[in-house]
GROMACS .gro file of C-alpha atoms in nm:
model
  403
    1UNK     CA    1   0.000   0.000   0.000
    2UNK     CA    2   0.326   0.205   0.105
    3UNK     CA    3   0.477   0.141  -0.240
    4UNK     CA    4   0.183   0.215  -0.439
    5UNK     CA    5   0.166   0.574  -0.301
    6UNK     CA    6   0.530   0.655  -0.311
    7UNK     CA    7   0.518   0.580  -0.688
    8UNK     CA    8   0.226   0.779  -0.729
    9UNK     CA    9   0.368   1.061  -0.566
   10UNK     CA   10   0.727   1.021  -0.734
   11UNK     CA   11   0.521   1.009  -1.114
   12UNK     CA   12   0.343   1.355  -0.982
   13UNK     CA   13   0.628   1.500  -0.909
   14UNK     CA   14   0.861   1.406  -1.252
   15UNK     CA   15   0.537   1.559  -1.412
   16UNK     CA   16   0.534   1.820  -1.229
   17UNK     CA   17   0.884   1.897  -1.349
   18UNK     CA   18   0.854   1.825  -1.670
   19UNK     CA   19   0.594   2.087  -1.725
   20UNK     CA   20   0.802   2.352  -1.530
   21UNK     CA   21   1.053   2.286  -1.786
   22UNK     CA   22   0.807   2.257  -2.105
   23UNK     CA   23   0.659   2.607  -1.965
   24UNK     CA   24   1.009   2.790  -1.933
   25UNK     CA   25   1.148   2.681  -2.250
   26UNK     CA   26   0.829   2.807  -2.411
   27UNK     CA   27   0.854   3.163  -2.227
   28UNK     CA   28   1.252   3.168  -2.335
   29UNK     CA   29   1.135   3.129  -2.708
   30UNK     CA   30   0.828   3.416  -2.661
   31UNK     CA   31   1.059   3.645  -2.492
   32UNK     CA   32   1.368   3.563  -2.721
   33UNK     CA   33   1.613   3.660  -2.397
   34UNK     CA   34   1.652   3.575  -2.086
   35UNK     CA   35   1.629   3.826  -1.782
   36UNK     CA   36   1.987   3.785  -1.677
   37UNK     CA   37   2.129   3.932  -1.926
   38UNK     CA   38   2.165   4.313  -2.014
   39UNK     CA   39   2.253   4.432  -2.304
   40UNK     CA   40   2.228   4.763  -2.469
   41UNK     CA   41   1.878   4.718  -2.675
   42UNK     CA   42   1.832   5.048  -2.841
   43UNK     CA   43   2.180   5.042  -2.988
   44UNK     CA   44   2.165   4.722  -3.100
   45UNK     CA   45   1.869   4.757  -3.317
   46UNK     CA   46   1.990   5.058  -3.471
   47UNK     CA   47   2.305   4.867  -3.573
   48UNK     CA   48   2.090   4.597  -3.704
   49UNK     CA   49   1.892   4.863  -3.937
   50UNK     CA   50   2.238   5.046  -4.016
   51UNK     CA   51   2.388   4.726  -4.129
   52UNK     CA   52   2.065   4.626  -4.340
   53UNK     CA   53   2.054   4.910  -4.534
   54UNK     CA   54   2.416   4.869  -4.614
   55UNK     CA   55   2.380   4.531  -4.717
   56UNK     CA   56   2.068   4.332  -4.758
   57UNK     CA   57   2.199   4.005  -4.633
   58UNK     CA   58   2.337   4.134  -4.342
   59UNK     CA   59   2.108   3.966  -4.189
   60UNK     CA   60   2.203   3.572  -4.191
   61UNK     CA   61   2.565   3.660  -4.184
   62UNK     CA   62   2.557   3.817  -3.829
   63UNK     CA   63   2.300   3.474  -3.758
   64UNK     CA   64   2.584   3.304  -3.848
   65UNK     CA   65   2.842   3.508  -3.653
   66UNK     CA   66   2.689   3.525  -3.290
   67UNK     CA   67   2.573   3.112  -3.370
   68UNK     CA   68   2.952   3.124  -3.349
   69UNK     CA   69   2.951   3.272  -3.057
   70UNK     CA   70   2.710   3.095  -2.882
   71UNK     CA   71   2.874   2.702  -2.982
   72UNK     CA   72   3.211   2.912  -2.725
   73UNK     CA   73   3.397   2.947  -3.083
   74UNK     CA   74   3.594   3.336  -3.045
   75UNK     CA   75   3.517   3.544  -3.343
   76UNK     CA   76   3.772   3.780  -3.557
   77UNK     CA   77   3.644   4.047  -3.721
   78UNK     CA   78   3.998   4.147  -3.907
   79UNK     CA   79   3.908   3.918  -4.233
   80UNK     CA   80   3.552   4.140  -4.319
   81UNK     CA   81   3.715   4.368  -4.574
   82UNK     CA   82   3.455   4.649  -4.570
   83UNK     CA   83   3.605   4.910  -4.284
   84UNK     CA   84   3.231   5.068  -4.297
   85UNK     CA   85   3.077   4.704  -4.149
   86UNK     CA   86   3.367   4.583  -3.994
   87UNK     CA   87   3.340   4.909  -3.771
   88UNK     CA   88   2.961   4.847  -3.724
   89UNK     CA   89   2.978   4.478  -3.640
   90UNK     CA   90   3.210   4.563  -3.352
   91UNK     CA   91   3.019   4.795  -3.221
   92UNK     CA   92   2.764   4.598  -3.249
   93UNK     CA   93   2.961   4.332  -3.031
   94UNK     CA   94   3.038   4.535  -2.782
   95UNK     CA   95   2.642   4.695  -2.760
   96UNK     CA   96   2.580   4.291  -2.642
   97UNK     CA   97   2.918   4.330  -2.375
   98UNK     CA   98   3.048   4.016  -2.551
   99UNK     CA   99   3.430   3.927  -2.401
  100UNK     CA  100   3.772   4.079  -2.574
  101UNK     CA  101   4.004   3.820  -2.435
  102UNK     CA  102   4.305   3.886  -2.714
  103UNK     CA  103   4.494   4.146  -2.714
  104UNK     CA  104   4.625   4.203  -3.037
  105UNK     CA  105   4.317   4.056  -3.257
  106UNK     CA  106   3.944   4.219  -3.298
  107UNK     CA  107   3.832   3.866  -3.106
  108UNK     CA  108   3.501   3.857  -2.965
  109UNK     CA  109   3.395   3.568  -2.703
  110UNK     CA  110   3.056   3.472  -2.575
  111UNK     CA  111   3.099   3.596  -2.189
  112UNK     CA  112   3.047   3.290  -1.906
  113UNK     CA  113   2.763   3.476  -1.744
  114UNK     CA  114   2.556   3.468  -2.067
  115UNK     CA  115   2.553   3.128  -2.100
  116UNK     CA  116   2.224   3.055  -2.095
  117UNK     CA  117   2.192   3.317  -2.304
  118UNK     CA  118   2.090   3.291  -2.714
  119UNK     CA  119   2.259   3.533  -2.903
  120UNK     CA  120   2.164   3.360  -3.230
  121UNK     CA  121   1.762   3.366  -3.125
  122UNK     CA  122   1.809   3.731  -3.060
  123UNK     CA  123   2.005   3.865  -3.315
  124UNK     CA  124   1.742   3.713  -3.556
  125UNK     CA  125   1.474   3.842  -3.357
  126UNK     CA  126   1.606   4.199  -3.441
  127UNK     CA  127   1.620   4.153  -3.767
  128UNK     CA  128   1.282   4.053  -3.837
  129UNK     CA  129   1.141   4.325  -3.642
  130UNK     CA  130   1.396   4.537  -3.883
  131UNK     CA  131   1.325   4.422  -4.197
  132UNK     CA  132   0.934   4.404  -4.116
  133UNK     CA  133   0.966   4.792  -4.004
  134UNK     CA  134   1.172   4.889  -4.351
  135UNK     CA  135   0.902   4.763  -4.521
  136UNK     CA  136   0.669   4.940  -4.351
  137UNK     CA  137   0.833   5.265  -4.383
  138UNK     CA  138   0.834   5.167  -4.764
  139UNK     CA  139   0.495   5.112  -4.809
  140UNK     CA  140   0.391   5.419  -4.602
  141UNK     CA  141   0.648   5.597  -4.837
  142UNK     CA  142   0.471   5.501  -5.098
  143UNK     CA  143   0.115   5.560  -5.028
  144UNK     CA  144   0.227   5.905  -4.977
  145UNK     CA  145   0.379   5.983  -5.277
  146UNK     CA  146   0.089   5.857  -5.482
  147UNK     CA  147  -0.176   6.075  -5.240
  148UNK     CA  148   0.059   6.325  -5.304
  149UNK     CA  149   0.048   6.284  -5.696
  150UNK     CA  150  -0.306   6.190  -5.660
  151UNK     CA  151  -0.371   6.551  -5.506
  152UNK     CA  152  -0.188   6.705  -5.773
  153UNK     CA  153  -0.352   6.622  -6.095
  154UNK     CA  154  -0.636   6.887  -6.148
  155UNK     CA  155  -0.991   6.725  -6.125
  156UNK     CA  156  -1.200   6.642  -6.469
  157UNK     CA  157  -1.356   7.030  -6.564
  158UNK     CA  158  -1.741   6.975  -6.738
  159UNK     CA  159  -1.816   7.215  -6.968
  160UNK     CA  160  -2.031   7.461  -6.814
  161UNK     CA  161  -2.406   7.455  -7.009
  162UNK     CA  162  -2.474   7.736  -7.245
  163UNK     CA  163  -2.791   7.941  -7.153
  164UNK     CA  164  -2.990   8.139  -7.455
  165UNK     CA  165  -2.986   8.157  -7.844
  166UNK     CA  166  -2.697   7.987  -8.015
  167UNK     CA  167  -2.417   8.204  -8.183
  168UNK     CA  168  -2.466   8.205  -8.576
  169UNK     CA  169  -2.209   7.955  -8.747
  170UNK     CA  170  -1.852   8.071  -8.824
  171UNK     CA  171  -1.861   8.179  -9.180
  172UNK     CA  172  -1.715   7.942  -9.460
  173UNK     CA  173  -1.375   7.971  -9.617
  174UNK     CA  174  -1.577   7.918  -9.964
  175UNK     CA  175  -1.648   8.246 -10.169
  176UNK     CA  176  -1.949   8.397 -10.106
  177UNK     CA  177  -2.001   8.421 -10.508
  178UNK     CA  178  -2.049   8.021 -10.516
  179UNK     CA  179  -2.338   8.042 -10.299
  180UNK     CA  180  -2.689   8.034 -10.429
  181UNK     CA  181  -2.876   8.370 -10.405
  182UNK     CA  182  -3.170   8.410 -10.140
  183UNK     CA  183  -3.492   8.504 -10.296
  184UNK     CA  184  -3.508   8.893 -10.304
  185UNK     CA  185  -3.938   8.879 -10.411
  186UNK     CA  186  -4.232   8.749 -10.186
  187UNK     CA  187  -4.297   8.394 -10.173
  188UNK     CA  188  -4.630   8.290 -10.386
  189UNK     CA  189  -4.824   8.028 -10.255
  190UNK     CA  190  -4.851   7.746 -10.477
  191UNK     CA  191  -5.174   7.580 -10.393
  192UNK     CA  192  -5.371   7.941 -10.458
  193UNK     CA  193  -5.198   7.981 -10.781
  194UNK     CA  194  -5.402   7.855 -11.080
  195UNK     CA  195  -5.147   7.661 -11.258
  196UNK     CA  196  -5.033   7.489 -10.961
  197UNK     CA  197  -4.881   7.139 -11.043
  198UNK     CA  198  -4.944   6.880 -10.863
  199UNK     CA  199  -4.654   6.612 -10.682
  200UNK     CA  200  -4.359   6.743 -10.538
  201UNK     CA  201  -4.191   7.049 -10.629
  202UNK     CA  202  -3.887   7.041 -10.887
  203UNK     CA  203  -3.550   7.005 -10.742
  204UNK     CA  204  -3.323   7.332 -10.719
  205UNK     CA  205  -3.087   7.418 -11.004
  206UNK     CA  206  -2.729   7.288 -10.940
  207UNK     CA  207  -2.479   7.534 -10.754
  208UNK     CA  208  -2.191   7.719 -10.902
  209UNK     CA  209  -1.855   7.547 -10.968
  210UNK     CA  210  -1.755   7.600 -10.618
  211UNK     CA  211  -1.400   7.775 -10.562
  212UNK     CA  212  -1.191   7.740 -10.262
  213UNK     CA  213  -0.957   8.069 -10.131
  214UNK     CA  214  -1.000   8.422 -10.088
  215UNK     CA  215  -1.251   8.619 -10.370
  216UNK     CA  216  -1.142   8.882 -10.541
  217UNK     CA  217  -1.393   9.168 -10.502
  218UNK     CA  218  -1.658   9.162 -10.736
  219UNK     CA  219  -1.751   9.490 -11.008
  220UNK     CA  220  -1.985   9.631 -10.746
  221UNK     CA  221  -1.753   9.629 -10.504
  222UNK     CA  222  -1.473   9.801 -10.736
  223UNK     CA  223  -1.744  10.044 -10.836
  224UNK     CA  224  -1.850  10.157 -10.500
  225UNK     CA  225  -1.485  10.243 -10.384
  226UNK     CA  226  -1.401  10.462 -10.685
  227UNK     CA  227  -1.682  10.647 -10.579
  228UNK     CA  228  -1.610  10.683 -10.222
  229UNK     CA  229  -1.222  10.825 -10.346
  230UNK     CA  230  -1.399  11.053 -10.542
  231UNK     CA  231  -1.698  11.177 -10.351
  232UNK     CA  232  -1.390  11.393 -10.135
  233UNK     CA  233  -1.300  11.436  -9.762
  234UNK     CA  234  -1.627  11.492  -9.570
  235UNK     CA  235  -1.703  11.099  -9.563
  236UNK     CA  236  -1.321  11.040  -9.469
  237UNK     CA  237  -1.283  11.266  -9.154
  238UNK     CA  238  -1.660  11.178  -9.076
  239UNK     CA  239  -1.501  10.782  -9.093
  240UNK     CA  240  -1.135  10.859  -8.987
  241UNK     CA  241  -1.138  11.184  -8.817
  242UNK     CA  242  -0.970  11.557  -8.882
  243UNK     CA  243  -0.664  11.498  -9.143
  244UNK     CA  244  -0.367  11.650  -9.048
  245UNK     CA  245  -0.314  12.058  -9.252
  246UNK     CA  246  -0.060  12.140  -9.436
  247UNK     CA  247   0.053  12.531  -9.446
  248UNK     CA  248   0.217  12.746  -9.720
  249UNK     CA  249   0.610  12.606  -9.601
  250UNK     CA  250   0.473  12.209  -9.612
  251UNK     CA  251   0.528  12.136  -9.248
  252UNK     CA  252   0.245  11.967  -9.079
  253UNK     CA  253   0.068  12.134  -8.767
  254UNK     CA  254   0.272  12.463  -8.846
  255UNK     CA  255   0.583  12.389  -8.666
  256UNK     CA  256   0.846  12.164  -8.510
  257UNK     CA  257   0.640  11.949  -8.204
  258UNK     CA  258   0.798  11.942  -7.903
  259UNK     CA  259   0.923  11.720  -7.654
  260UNK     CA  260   0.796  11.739  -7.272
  261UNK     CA  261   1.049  11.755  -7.020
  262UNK     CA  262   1.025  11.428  -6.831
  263UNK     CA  263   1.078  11.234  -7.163
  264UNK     CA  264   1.427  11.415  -7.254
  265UNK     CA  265   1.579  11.491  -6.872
  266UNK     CA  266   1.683  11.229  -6.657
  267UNK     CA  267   1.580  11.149  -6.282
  268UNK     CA  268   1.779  11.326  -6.010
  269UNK     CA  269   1.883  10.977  -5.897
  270UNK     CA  270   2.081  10.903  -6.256
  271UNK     CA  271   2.150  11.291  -6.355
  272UNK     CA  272   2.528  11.225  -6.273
  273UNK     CA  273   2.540  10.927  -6.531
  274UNK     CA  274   2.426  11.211  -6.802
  275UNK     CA  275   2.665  11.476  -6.717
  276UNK     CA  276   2.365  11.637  -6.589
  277UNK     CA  277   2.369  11.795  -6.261
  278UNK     CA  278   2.098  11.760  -6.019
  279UNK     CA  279   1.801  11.950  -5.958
  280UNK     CA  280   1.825  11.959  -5.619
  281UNK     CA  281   2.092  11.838  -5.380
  282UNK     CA  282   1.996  11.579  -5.141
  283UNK     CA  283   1.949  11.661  -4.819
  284UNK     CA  284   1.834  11.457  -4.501
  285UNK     CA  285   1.579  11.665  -4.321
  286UNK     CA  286   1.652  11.517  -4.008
  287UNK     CA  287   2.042  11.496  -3.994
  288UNK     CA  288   2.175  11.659  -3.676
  289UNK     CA  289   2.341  11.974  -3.752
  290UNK     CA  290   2.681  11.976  -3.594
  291UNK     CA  291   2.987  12.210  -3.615
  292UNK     CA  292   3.342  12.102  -3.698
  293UNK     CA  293   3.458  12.109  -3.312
  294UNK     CA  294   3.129  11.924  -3.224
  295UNK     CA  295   3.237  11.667  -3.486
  296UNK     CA  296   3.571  11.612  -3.378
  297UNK     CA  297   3.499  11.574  -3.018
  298UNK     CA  298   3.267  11.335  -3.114
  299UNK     CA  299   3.518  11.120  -3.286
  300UNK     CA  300   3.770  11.138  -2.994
  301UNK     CA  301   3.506  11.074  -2.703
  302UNK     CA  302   3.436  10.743  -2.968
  303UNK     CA  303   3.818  10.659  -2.950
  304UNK     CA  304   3.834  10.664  -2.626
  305UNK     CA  305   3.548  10.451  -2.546
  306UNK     CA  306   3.670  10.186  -2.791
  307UNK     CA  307   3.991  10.142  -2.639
  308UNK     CA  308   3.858  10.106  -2.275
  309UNK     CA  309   3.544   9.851  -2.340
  310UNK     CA  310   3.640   9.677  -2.696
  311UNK     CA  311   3.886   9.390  -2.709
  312UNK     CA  312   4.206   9.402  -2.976
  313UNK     CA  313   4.157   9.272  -3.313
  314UNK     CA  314   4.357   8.936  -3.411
  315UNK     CA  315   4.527   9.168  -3.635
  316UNK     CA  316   4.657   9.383  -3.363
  317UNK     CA  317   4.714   9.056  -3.121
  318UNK     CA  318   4.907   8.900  -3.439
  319UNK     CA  319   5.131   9.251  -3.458
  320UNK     CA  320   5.182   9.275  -3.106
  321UNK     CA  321   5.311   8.884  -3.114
  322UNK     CA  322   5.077   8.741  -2.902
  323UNK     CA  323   5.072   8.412  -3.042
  324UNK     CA  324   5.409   8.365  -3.088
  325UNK     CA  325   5.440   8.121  -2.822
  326UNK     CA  326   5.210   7.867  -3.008
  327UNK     CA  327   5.399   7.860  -3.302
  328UNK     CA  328   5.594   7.578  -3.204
  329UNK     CA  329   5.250   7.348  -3.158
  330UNK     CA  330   5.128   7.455  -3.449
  331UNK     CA  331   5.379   7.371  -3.654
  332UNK     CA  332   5.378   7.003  -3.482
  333UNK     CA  333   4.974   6.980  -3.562
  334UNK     CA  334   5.060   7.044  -3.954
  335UNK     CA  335   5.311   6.741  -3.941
  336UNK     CA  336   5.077   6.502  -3.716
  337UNK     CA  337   4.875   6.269  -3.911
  338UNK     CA  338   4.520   6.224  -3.839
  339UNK     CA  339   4.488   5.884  -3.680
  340UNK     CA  340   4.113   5.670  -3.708
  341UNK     CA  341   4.112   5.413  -3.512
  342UNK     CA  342   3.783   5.274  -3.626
  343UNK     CA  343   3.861   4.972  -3.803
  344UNK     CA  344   4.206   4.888  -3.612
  345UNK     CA  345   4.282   4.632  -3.377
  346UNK     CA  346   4.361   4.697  -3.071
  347UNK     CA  347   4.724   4.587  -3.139
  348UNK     CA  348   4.713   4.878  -3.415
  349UNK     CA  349   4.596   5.103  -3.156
  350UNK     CA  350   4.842   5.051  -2.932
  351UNK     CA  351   5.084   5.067  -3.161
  352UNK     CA  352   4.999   5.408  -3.293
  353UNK     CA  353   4.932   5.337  -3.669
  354UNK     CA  354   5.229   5.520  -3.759
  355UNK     CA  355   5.303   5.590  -4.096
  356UNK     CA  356   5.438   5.958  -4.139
  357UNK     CA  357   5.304   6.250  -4.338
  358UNK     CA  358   5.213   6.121  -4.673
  359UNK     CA  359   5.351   6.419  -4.847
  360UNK     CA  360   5.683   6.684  -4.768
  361UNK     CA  361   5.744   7.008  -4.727
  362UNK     CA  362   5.882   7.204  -5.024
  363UNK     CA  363   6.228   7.248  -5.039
  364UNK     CA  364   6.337   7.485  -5.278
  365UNK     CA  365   6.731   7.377  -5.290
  366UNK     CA  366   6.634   7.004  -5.289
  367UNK     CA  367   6.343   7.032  -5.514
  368UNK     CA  368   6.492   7.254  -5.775
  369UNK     CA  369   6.819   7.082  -5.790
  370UNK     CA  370   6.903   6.958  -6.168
  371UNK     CA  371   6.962   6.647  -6.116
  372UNK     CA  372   7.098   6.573  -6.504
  373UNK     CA  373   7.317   6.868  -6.641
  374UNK     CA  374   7.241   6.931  -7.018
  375UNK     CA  375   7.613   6.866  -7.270
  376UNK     CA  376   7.690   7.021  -7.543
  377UNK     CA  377   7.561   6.746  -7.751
  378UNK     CA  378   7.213   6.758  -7.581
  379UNK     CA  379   7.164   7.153  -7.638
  380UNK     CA  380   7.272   7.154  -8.017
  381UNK     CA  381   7.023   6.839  -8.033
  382UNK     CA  382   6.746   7.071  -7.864
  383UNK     CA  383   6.847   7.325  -8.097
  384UNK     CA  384   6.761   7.121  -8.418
  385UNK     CA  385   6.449   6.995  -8.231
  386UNK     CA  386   6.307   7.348  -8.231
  387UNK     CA  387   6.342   7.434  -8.591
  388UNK     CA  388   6.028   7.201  -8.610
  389UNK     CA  389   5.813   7.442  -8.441
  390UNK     CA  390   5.748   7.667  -8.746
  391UNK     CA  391   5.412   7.842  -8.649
  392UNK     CA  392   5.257   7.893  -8.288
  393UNK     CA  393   4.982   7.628  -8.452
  394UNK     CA  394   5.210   7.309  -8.484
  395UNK     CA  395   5.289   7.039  -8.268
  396UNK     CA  396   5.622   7.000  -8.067
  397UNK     CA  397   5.773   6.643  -8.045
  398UNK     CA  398   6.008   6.750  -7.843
  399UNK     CA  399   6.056   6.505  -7.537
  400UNK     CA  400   6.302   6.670  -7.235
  401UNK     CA  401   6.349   6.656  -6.929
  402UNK     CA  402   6.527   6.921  -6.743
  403UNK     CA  403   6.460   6.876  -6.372
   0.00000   0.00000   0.00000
């Protein structure tokens, strides 16, 4: 009876394990972390998006760098031959406080206090939630631009509806000869006349041979004008106006017109440009009026105040030899390179990185010295070569080298 319960009990409380475990292993994969460790979250994502947008497939290559570090395996970061991500990735490294344990190589080492910790499951984590927020911004991007462009295109216009009698039709380009003649006499009815034919009407006699272009005026036309030119000037002022007279010298209107005086004088502003002198000076209206001893006292009191209360130009403090005593450091700071340690090991780092000035000072003894001196031979032979340059338009093929 004993041994019946204890095996009871024992089977509850294996169970009762078990689904600790089962429900601990399932909150480790919702959270994706553990509680005890910290690491800096805010930086890390940024990296992650930083990274992404430098390289899609970031991504599975840092999966498979901190899987690395999670089987205990130390990871160098001196054979990724981009500076840009190498620089990034450590950072990256060090935003999870991952070990350093060499000194001389960019090694990173999964710490012993984050054991239980899953890099890989986190990293990945990040850059899901990454990739799923690019895309986001994308599509948000998107939609915008098209509202935007959407906004922008003017809406359909409808014709607004025209209200009263129609206009008459635009007249035709044909001549107005080729068109049949409107009947000038009144209309007779045909069923009162008495020899009114029954059936339909005849058909109208066939039009003109029709002419396309301007008409030339027609007699009637021709015969009307020569009599306007001849009837004299009452029905030309009455359709034109007064005509200019003419007096007994031949000059119209009797004499010379002339010009007003804002068409032919320029503006006091431009007068001097003109060689014209100004109308009238000008002259503030409210300028103090001040005599020459009032003036000068002025100008002294002003002296005076500016050397008690204002500070010395660098001009002044360069003339007065003020920073003499930093010539010495500047003159170092123009010969010290500009060291960047980002994407250096630490061995570098220690080491200084140095390398010198890239370039020298000029030296105008070493730099101009001839290093080849120019025979007798070689100047009569540069002599003959410059009888081939017989214009200012022709080519040299003449090949020295003096310095």
């Amino acid at each position: 009876m004993s041994s019946a319960s204890e095996s009871s009990s024992d089977e509850g409380s294996r169970r009762r394990r078990k689904d600790k475990k089962k429900r601990k292993k399932k909150s480790k994969d919702k959270d994706g972390s553990d509680d005890d460790w910290f690491y800096e979250r805010g930086e890390v994502e940024r990296l992650v998006r930083d990274l992404l947008e430098i390289n899609g497939s970031a991504g599975k290559e840092l999966v498979g760098l901190l899987r690395s570090i999670d089987d205990g395996e130390m990871v160098i970061l001196d054979g990724i031959a981009d500076k840009t991500i190498r620089r990034k990735v450590r950072h990256l490294f060090k935003a999870f406080y991952l070990d350093e344990p060499a000194a001389k190589q960019s090694g990173f080492r999964k710490p012993p206090k984050a054991r239980d910790f899953s890099f890989r499951r986190e990293i990945k984590r990040l850059v899901k939630k990454a990739e799923k927020d690019t895309r986001e911004a994308e599509n948000e991007e998107a939609k915008r631009a098209a509202d935007k462009q959407k906004d922008a295109e003017p809406p359909p216009t409808v014709p607004a509806k025209e209200e009263g009698p129609a206009a008459p039709p635009e007249p035709s380009f044909l001549s107005w000869e080729s068109m049949p003649a409107a009947p000038t006499g009144p209309v007779e009815n045909p069923s009162s006349a008495a020899g009114a034919m029954a059936g339909p009407p005849p058909p109208p006699p066939p039009p003109g041979k029709r002419r396309v272009g301007v008409a030339f005026p027609s007699r009637d036309d021709l015969a009307r004008l020569q009599e306007g030119f001849q009837g004299g000037g009452e029905a030309d002022e009455a359709q034109f106006g007064p005509m200019p007279t003419v007096d007994e010298e031949g000059e119209e209107g009797g004499g010379r017109p002339q010009r007003e005086s804002w068409m032919t004088d320029a503006p006091d502003s431009l007068a001097a440009a003109f060689g014209q002198a100004p109308k009238r000076p000008k002259v503030d209206p409210f300028e103090a009026k001040r005599t020459e001893e009032e003036r000068q006292a002025m100008e002294k009191y002003l002296e005076e105040y500016n050397k008690q209360h204002r500070g010395k130009s660098l001009l002044e403090l360069q003339q007065e030899g003020a920073f003499s005593q930093y010539r010495d450091e500047q003159h170092k700071a123009m010969k010290r390179k500009a060291d960047d340690p980002w994407g250096k090991t630490k061995g570098q780092q220690a080491e200084g990185g140095g390398g010198g000035q890239p370039w020298k000072r000029f030296d105008r003894d070493q730099d101009l010295e001839v290093k080849r001196q120019v025979n007798n031979t070689d100047f009569m032979k540069l002599v003959e070569k410059s009888q081939e340059l017989k214009s200012k338009f022709s080519r040299s093929n003449v090949q020295t080298s003096f310095l």
